[in-house]
CSV table of C-alpha atoms in Angstrom, one decimal:
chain,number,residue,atom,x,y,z
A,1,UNK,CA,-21.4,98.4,-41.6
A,2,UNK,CA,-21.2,94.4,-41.5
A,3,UNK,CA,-19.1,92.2,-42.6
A,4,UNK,CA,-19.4,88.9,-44.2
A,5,UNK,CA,-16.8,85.4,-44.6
A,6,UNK,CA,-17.6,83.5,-47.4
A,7,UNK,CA,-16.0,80.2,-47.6
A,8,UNK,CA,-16.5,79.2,-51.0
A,9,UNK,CA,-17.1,75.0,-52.2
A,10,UNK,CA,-17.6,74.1,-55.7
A,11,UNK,CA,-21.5,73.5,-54.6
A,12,UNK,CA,-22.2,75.5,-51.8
A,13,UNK,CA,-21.1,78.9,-49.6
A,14,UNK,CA,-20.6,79.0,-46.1
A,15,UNK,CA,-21.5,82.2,-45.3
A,16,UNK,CA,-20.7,84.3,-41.8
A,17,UNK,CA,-22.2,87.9,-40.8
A,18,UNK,CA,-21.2,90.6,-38.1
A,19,UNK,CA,-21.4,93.6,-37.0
A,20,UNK,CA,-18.6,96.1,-36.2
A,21,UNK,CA,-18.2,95.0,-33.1
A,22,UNK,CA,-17.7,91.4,-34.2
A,23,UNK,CA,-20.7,90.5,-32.7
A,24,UNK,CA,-22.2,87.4,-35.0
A,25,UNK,CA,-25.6,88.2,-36.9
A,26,UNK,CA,-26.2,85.3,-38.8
A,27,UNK,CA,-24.3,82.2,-40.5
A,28,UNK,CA,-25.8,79.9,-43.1
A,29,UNK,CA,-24.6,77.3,-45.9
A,30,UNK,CA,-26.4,78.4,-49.2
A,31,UNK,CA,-26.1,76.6,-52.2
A,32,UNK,CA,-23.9,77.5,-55.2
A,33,UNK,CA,-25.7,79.2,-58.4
A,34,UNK,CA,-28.4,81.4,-58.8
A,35,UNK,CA,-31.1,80.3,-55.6
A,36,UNK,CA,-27.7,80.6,-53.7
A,37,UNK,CA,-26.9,83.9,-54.4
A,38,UNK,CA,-30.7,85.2,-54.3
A,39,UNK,CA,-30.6,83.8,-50.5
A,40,UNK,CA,-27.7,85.4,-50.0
A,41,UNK,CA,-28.7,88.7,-50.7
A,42,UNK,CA,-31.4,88.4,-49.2
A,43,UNK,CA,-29.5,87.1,-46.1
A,44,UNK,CA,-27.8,90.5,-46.2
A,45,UNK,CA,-31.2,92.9,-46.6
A,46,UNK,CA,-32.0,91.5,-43.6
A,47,UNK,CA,-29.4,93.5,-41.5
A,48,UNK,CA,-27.9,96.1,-44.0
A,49,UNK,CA,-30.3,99.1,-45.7
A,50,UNK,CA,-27.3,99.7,-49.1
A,51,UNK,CA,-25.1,97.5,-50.5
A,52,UNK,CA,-22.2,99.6,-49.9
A,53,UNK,CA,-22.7,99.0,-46.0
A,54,UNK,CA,-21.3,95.5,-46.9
A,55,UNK,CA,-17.8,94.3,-46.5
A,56,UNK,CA,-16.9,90.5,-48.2
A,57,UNK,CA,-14.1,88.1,-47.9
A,58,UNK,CA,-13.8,85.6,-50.0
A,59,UNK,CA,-10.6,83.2,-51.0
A,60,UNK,CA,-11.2,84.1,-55.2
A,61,UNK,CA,-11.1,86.8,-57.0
A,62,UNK,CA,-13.3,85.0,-60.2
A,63,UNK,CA,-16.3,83.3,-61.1
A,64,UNK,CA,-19.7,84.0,-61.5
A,65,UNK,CA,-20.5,84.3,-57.7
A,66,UNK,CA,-17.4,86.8,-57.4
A,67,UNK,CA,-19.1,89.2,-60.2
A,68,UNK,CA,-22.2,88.8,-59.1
A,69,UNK,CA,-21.8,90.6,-55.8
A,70,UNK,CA,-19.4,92.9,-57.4
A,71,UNK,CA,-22.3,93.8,-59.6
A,72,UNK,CA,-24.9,93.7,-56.7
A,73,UNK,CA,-22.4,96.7,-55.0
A,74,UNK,CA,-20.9,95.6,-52.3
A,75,UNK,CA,-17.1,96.0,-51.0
A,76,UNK,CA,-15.8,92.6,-52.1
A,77,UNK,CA,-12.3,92.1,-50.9
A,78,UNK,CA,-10.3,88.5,-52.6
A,79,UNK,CA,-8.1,87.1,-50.0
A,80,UNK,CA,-5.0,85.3,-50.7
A,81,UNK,CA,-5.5,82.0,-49.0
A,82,UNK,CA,-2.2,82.0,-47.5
A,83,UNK,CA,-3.3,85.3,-45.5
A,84,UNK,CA,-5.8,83.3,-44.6
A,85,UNK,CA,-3.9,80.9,-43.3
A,86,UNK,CA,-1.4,83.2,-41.6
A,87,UNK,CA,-4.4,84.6,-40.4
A,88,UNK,CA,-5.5,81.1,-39.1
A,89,UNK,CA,-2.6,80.5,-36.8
A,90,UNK,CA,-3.0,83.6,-35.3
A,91,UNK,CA,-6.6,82.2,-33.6
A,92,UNK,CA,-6.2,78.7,-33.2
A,93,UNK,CA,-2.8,77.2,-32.6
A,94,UNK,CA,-4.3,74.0,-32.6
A,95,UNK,CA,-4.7,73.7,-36.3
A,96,UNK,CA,-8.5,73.6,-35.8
A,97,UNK,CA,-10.1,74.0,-39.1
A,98,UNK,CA,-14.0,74.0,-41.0
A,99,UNK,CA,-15.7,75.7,-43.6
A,100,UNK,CA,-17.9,77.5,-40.9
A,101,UNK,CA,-14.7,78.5,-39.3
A,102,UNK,CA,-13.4,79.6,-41.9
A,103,UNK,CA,-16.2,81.7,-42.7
A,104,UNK,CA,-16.2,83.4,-39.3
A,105,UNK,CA,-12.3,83.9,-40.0
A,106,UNK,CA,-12.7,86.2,-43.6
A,107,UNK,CA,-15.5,88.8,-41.9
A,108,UNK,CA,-12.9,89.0,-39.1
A,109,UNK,CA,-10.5,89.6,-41.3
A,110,UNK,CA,-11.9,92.6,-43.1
A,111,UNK,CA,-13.5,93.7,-40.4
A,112,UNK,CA,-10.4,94.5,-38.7
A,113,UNK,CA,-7.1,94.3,-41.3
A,114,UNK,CA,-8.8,95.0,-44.4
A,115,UNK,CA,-7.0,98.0,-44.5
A,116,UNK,CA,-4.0,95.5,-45.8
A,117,UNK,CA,-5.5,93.9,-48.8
A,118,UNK,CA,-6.8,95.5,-52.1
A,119,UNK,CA,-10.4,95.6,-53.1
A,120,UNK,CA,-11.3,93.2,-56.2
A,121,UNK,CA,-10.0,95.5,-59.3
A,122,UNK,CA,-12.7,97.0,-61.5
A,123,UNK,CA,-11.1,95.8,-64.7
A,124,UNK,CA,-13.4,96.5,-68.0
A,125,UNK,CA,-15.5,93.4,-69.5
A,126,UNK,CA,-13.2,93.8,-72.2
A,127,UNK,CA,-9.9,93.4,-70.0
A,128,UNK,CA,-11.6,90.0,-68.6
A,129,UNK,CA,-11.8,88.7,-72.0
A,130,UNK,CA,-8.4,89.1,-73.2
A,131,UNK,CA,-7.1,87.4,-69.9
A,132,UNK,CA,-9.5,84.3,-70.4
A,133,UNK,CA,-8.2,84.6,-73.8
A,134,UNK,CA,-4.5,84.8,-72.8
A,135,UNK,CA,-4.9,82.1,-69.9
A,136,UNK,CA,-6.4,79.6,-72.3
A,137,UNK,CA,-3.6,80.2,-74.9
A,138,UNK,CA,-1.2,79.3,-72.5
A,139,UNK,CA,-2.9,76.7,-71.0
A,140,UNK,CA,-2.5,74.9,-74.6
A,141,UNK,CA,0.9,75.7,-75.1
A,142,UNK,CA,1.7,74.1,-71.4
A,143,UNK,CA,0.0,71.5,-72.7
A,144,UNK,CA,1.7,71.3,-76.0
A,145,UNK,CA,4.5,71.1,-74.4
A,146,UNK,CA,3.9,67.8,-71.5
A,147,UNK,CA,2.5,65.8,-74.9
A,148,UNK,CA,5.6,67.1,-77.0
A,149,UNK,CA,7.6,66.0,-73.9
A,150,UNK,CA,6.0,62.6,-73.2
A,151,UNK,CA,6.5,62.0,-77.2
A,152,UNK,CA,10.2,62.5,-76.6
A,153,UNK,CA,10.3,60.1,-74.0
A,154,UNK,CA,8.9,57.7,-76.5
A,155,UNK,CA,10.9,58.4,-78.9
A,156,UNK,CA,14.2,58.2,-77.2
A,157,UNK,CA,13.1,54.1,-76.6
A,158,UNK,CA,12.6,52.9,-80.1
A,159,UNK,CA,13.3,56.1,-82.7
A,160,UNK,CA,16.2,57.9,-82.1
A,161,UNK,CA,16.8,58.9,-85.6
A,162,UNK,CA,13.3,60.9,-85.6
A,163,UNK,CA,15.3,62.8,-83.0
A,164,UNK,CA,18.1,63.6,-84.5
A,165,UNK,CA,16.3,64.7,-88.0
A,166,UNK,CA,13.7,67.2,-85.8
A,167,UNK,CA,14.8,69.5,-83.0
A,168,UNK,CA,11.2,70.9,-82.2
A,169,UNK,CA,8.4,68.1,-82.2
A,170,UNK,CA,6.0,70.5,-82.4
A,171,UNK,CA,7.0,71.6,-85.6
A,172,UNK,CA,4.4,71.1,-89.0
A,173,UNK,CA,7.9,69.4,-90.5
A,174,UNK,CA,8.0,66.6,-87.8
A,175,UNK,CA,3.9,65.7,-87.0
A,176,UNK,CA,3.9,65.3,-90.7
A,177,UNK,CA,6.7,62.9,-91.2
A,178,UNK,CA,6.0,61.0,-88.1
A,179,UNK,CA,2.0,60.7,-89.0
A,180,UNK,CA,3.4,58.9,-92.1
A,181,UNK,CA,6.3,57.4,-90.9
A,182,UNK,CA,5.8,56.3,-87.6
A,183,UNK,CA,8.6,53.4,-87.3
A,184,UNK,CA,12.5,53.6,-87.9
A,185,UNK,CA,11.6,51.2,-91.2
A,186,UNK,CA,8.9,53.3,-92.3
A,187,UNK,CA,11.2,56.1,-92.2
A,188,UNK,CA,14.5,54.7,-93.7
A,189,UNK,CA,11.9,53.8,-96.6
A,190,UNK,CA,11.1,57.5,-97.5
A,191,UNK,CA,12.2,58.9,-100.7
A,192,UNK,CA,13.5,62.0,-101.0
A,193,UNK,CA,10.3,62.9,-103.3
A,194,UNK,CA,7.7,61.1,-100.6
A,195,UNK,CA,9.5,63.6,-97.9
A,196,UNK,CA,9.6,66.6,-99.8
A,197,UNK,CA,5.7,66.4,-100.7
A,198,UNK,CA,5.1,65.8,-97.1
A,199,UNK,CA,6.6,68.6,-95.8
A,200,UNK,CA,5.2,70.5,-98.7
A,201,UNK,CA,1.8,69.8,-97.9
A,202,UNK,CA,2.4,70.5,-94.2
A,203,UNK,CA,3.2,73.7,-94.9
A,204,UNK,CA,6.7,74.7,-95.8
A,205,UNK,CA,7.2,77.0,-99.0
A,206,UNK,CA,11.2,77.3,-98.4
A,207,UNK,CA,14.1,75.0,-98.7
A,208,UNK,CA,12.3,72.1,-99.5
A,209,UNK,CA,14.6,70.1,-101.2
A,210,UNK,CA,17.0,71.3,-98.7
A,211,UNK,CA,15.5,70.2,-95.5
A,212,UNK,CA,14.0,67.0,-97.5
A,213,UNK,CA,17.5,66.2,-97.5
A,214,UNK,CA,18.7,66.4,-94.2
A,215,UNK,CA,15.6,64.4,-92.3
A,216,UNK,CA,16.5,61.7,-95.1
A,217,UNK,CA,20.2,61.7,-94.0
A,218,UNK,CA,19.0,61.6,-90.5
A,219,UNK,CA,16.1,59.1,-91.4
A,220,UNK,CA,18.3,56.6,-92.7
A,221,UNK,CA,21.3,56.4,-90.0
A,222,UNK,CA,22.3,53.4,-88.2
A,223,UNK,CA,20.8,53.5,-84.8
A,224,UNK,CA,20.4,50.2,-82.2
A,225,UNK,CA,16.6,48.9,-82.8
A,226,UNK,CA,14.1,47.7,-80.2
A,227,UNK,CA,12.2,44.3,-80.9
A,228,UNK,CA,9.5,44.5,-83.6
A,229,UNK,CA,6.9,44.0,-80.8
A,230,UNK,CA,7.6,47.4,-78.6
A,231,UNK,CA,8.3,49.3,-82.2
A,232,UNK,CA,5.2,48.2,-83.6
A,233,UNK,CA,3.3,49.4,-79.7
A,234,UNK,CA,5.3,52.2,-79.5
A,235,UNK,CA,4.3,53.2,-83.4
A,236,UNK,CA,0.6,53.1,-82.2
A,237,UNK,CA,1.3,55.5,-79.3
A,238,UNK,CA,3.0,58.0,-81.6
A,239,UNK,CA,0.8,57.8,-84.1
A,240,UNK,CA,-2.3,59.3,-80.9
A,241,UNK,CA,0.4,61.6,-79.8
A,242,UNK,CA,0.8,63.7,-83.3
A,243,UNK,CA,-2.2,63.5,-83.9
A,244,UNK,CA,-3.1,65.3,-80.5
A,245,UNK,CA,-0.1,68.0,-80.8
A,246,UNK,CA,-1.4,68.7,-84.0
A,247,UNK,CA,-4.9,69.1,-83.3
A,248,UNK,CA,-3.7,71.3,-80.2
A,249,UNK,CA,-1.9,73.4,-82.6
A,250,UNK,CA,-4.4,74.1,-84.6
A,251,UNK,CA,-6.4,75.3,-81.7
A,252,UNK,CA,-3.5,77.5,-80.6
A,253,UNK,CA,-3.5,79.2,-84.1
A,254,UNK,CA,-7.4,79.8,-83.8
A,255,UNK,CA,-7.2,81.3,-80.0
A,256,UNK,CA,-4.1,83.5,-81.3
A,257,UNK,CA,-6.7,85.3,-83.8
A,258,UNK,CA,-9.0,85.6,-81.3
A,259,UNK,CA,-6.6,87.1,-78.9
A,260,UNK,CA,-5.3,89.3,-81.3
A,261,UNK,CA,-8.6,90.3,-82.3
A,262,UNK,CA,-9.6,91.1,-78.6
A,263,UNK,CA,-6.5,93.0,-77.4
A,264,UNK,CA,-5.8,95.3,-80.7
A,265,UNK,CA,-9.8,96.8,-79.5
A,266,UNK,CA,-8.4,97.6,-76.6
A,267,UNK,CA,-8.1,101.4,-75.4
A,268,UNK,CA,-4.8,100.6,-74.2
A,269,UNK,CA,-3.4,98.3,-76.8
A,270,UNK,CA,-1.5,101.0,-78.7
A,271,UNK,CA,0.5,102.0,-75.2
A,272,UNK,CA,1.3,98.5,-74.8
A,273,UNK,CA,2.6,98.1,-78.6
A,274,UNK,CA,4.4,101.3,-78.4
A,275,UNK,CA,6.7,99.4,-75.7
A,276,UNK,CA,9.4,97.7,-77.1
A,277,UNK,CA,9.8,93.7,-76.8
A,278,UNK,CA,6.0,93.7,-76.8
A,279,UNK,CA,4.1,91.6,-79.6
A,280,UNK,CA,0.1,91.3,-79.6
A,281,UNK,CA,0.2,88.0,-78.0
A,282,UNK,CA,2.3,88.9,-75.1
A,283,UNK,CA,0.9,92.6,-74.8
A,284,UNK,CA,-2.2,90.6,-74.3
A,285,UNK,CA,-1.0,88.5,-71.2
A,286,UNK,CA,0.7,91.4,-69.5
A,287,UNK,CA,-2.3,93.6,-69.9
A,288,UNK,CA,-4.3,90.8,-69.0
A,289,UNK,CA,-2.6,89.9,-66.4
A,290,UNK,CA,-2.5,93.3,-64.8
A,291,UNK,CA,-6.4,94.4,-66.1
A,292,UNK,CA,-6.8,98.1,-66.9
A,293,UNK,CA,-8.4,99.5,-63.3
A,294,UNK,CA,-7.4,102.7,-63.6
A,295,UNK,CA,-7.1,102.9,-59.6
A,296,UNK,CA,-5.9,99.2,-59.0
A,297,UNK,CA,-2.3,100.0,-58.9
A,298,UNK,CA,-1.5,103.4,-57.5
A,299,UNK,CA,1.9,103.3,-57.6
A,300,UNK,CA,4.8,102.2,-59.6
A,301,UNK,CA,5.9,100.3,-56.6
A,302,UNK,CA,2.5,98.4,-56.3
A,303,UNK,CA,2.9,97.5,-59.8
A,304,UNK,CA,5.8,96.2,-59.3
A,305,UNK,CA,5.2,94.3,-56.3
A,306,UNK,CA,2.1,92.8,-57.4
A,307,UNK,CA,4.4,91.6,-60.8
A,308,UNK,CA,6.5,89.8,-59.1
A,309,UNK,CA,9.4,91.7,-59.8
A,310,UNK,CA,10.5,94.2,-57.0
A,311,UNK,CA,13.3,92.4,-54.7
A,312,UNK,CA,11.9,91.6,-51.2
A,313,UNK,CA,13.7,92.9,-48.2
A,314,UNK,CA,14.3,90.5,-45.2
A,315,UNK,CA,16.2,92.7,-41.9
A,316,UNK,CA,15.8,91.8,-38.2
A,317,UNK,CA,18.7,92.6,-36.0
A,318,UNK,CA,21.7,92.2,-37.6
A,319,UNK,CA,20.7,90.2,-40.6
A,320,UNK,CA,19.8,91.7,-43.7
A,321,UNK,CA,18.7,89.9,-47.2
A,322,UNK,CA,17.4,91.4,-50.5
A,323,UNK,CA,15.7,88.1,-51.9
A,324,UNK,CA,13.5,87.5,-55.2
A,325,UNK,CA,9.2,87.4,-54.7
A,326,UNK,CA,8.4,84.1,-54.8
A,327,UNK,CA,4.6,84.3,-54.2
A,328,UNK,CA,3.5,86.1,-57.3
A,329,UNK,CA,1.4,85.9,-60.0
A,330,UNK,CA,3.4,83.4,-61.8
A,331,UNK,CA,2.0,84.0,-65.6
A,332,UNK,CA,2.7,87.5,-65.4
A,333,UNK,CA,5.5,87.0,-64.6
A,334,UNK,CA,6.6,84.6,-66.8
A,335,UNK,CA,5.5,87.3,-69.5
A,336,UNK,CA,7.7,90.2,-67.9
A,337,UNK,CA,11.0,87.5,-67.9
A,338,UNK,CA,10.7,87.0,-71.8
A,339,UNK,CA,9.3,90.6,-72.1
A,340,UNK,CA,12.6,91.7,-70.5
A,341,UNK,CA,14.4,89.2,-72.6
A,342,UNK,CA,12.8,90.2,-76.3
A,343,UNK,CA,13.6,94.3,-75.2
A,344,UNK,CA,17.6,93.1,-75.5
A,345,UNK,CA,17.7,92.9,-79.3
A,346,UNK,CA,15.4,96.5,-79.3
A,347,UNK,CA,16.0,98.9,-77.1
A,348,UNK,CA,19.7,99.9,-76.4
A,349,UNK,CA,18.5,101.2,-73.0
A,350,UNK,CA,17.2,98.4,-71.8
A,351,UNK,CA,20.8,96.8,-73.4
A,352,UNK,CA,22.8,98.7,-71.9
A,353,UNK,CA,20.5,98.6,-68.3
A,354,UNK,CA,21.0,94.5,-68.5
A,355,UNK,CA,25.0,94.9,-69.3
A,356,UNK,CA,25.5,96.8,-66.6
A,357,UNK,CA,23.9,94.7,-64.2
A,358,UNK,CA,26.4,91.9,-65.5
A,359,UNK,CA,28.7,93.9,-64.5
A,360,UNK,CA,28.4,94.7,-61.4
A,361,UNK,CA,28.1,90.8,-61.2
A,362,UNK,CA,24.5,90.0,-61.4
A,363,UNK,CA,23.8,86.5,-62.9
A,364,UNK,CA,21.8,86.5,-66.2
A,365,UNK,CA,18.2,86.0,-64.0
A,366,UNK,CA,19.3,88.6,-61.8
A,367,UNK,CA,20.0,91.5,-65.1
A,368,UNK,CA,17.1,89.7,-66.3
A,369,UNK,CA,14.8,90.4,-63.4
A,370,UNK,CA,15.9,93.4,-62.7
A,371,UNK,CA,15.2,95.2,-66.0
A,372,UNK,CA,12.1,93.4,-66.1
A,373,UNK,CA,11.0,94.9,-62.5
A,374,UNK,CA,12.3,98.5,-64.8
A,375,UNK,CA,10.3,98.0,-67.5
A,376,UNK,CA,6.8,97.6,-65.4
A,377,UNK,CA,7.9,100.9,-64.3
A,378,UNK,CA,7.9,102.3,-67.7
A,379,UNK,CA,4.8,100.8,-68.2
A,380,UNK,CA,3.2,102.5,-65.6
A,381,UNK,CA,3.8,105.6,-66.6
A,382,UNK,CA,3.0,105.6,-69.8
A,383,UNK,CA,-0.2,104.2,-68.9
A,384,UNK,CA,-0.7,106.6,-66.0
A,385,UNK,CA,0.2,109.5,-68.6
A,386,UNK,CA,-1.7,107.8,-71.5
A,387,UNK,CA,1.6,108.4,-73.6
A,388,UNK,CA,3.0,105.7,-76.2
A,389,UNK,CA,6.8,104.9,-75.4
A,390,UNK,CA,9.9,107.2,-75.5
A,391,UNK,CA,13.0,105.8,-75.8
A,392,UNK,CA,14.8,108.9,-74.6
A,393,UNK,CA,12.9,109.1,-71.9
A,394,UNK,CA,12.5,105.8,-70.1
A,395,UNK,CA,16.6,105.8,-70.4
A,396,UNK,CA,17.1,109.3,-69.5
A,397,UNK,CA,18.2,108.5,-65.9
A,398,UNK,CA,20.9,106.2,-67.0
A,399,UNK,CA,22.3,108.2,-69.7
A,400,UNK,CA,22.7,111.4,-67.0
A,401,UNK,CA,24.0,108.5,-63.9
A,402,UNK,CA,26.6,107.6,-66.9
A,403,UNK,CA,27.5,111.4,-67.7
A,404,UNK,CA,28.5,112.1,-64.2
């Protein structure tokens, strides 16, 4: 067996080899792409006769690199740079730090402790779509949401009655009326006919006349005014910024077909539907999120722990904490929180699991959490089983704790 570092740049590899004794082979800096990896293979011919004789570390778990030597064979192993860090401290107290060092640092990390850390998952070309697909989703709706924010802002300093007439600036109702009426003036001037069309041609089918009325009332309220100057340069701003939410919304509405499209193809999409609190577009970041290794996760509690949600247990001497994980994988588990949330209204189980967590005096985040770390559970093992959900059973415990 050897083992190989690779410190990873955005144009180049440092690369480190030894053997099982930790005995160095070889080191190199190869260039990023494909001459880079074809001298890194070659590197490795050198001293290993299979590619399974070869143990990686590397800081990423993605990229092209990343599955091209998962495709070449060997043993890659992604290291959370923070191990690495730990890792670090535990060699040079001086802080001492390179890229070379660094190197040498990953193959002596899987050569001795890789035991600790997981293999890159073998998740299905298809799995890898629908999480590019789900990242870039909510990429745009995090973005969405700093220019809906930052319009807001603008707002609040020379338009205050746009604020009070629309709740959600994001909304079709409210890029319409501010596209064509970008100024307190230009929206006191609106008819009632002018605002109705508008909104009609933005989308709405209900209410019309309805909600016409109330961004008129709201359009035409007395609020204090900023100088025509700063209105007129504030108009101009608003003006980019609908104009970029609603070209962003558009391409959320395109990538949310696409998604959809993706994830319902999935083997495993029906399991994941079956669940309740689970739509297509956040079935898609969880199983995403997760990827559909058969043999990634091998327990519930692995699951768990690699969502986010298991508590984390702190004891020396005396002292004893149960703490939430803060180092996880922060979009899945942003998708568990409102998964957990959305299974309130649909599940009486999972109702009935959050109440009594209240209870017994947990805070909402806490019930929250806590049903959220249950419901990866059930997920598991319908997915281990390859069984859609049962209500009956996924509550069963409960029911029988509540019986005695």
């Amino acid at each position: 067996m050897i083992f190989v570092g690779d410190d990873w740049a955005e144009d180049h590899h440092d690369v480190h080899v030894m053997d099982e004794n930790g005995k160095k082979l070889t080191a190199r800096r190869l260039p990023e792409g494909l001459a880079g990896i074809s001298g890194f293979h070659d590197l490795l011919a050198t001293h290993a006769a299979e590619p399974d004789q070869v143990v990686i570390g590397i800081e990423t778990d993605r990229g092209l690199w990343v599955d091209a030597l998962v495709a070449a064979g060997y043993q890659v192993y992604a290291i959370n740079p923070l191990a690495v860090t730990r890792y670090r401290d535990r060699h040079h107290v001086s802080g001492a730090k390179s890229d070379a060092g660094d190197a040498k640092l990953l193959a002596d990390l899987v050569r001795t402790d890789r035991h600790n850390h997981r293999p890159i998952a073998g998740d299905s070309p298809q799995a890898e779509a629908i999480k590019v697909l789900a990242r870039g989703h909510q990429n745009l709706i995090w973005t969405r949401n700093r220019h809906t924010n930052a319009l807001r802002s603008a707002l609040r300093e020379y338009y205050p009655a746009a604020l009070a007439a629309f709740d959600d600036l994001a909304d079709r109702d409210a890029l319409a009326v501010l596209a064509r009426a970008a100024t307190p003036a230009e929206g006191a001037r609106l008819s009632l006919s002018a605002i109705t069309a508008t909104i009609k041609r933005a989308g709405r089918q209900r209410n019309l006349d309805t909600r016409a009325t109330q961004i008129q009332t709201a359009l035409r309220a007395e609020h204090l005014h900023a100088t025509d100057a700063v209105t007129t340069a504030f108009a101009t701003t608003t003006r980019a910024a609908v104009a970029i939410i609603t070209a962003i919304n558009t391409q959320i509405h395109d990538l949310e077909a696409e998604l959809a499209n993706h994830f319902e193809k999935h083997p495993d999409a029906d399991i994941y539907l079956s669940l309740p609190g689970l739509g297509v577009i956040l079935g898609a970041r969880v199983l995403g999120e997760f990827g559909d290794d058969p043999n990634r996760y091998t327990t519930t509690k692995s699951r768990k722990n690699y969502a986010g949600t298991s508590p984390l247990t702190i004891a020396s001497g005396r002292k004893r904490a149960v703490l939430a994980r803060h180092v996880r994988n922060r979009r899945l588990y942003d998708a568990i929180d409102q998964w957990a949330f959305c299974t309130l209204t649909q599940s009486p189980g999972a109702r009935a699991y959050y109440d009594h967590h209240r209870t017994a005096g947990d805070l909402h985040h806490q019930a929250l959490r806590a049903l959220g770390n249950r419901l990866v559970g059930i997920l598991h093992g319908c997915l281990h089983h390859h069984t859609p959900y049962n209500e009956h059973t996924a509550w069963a415990h409960q029911q029988n704790t509540q019986a005695a």
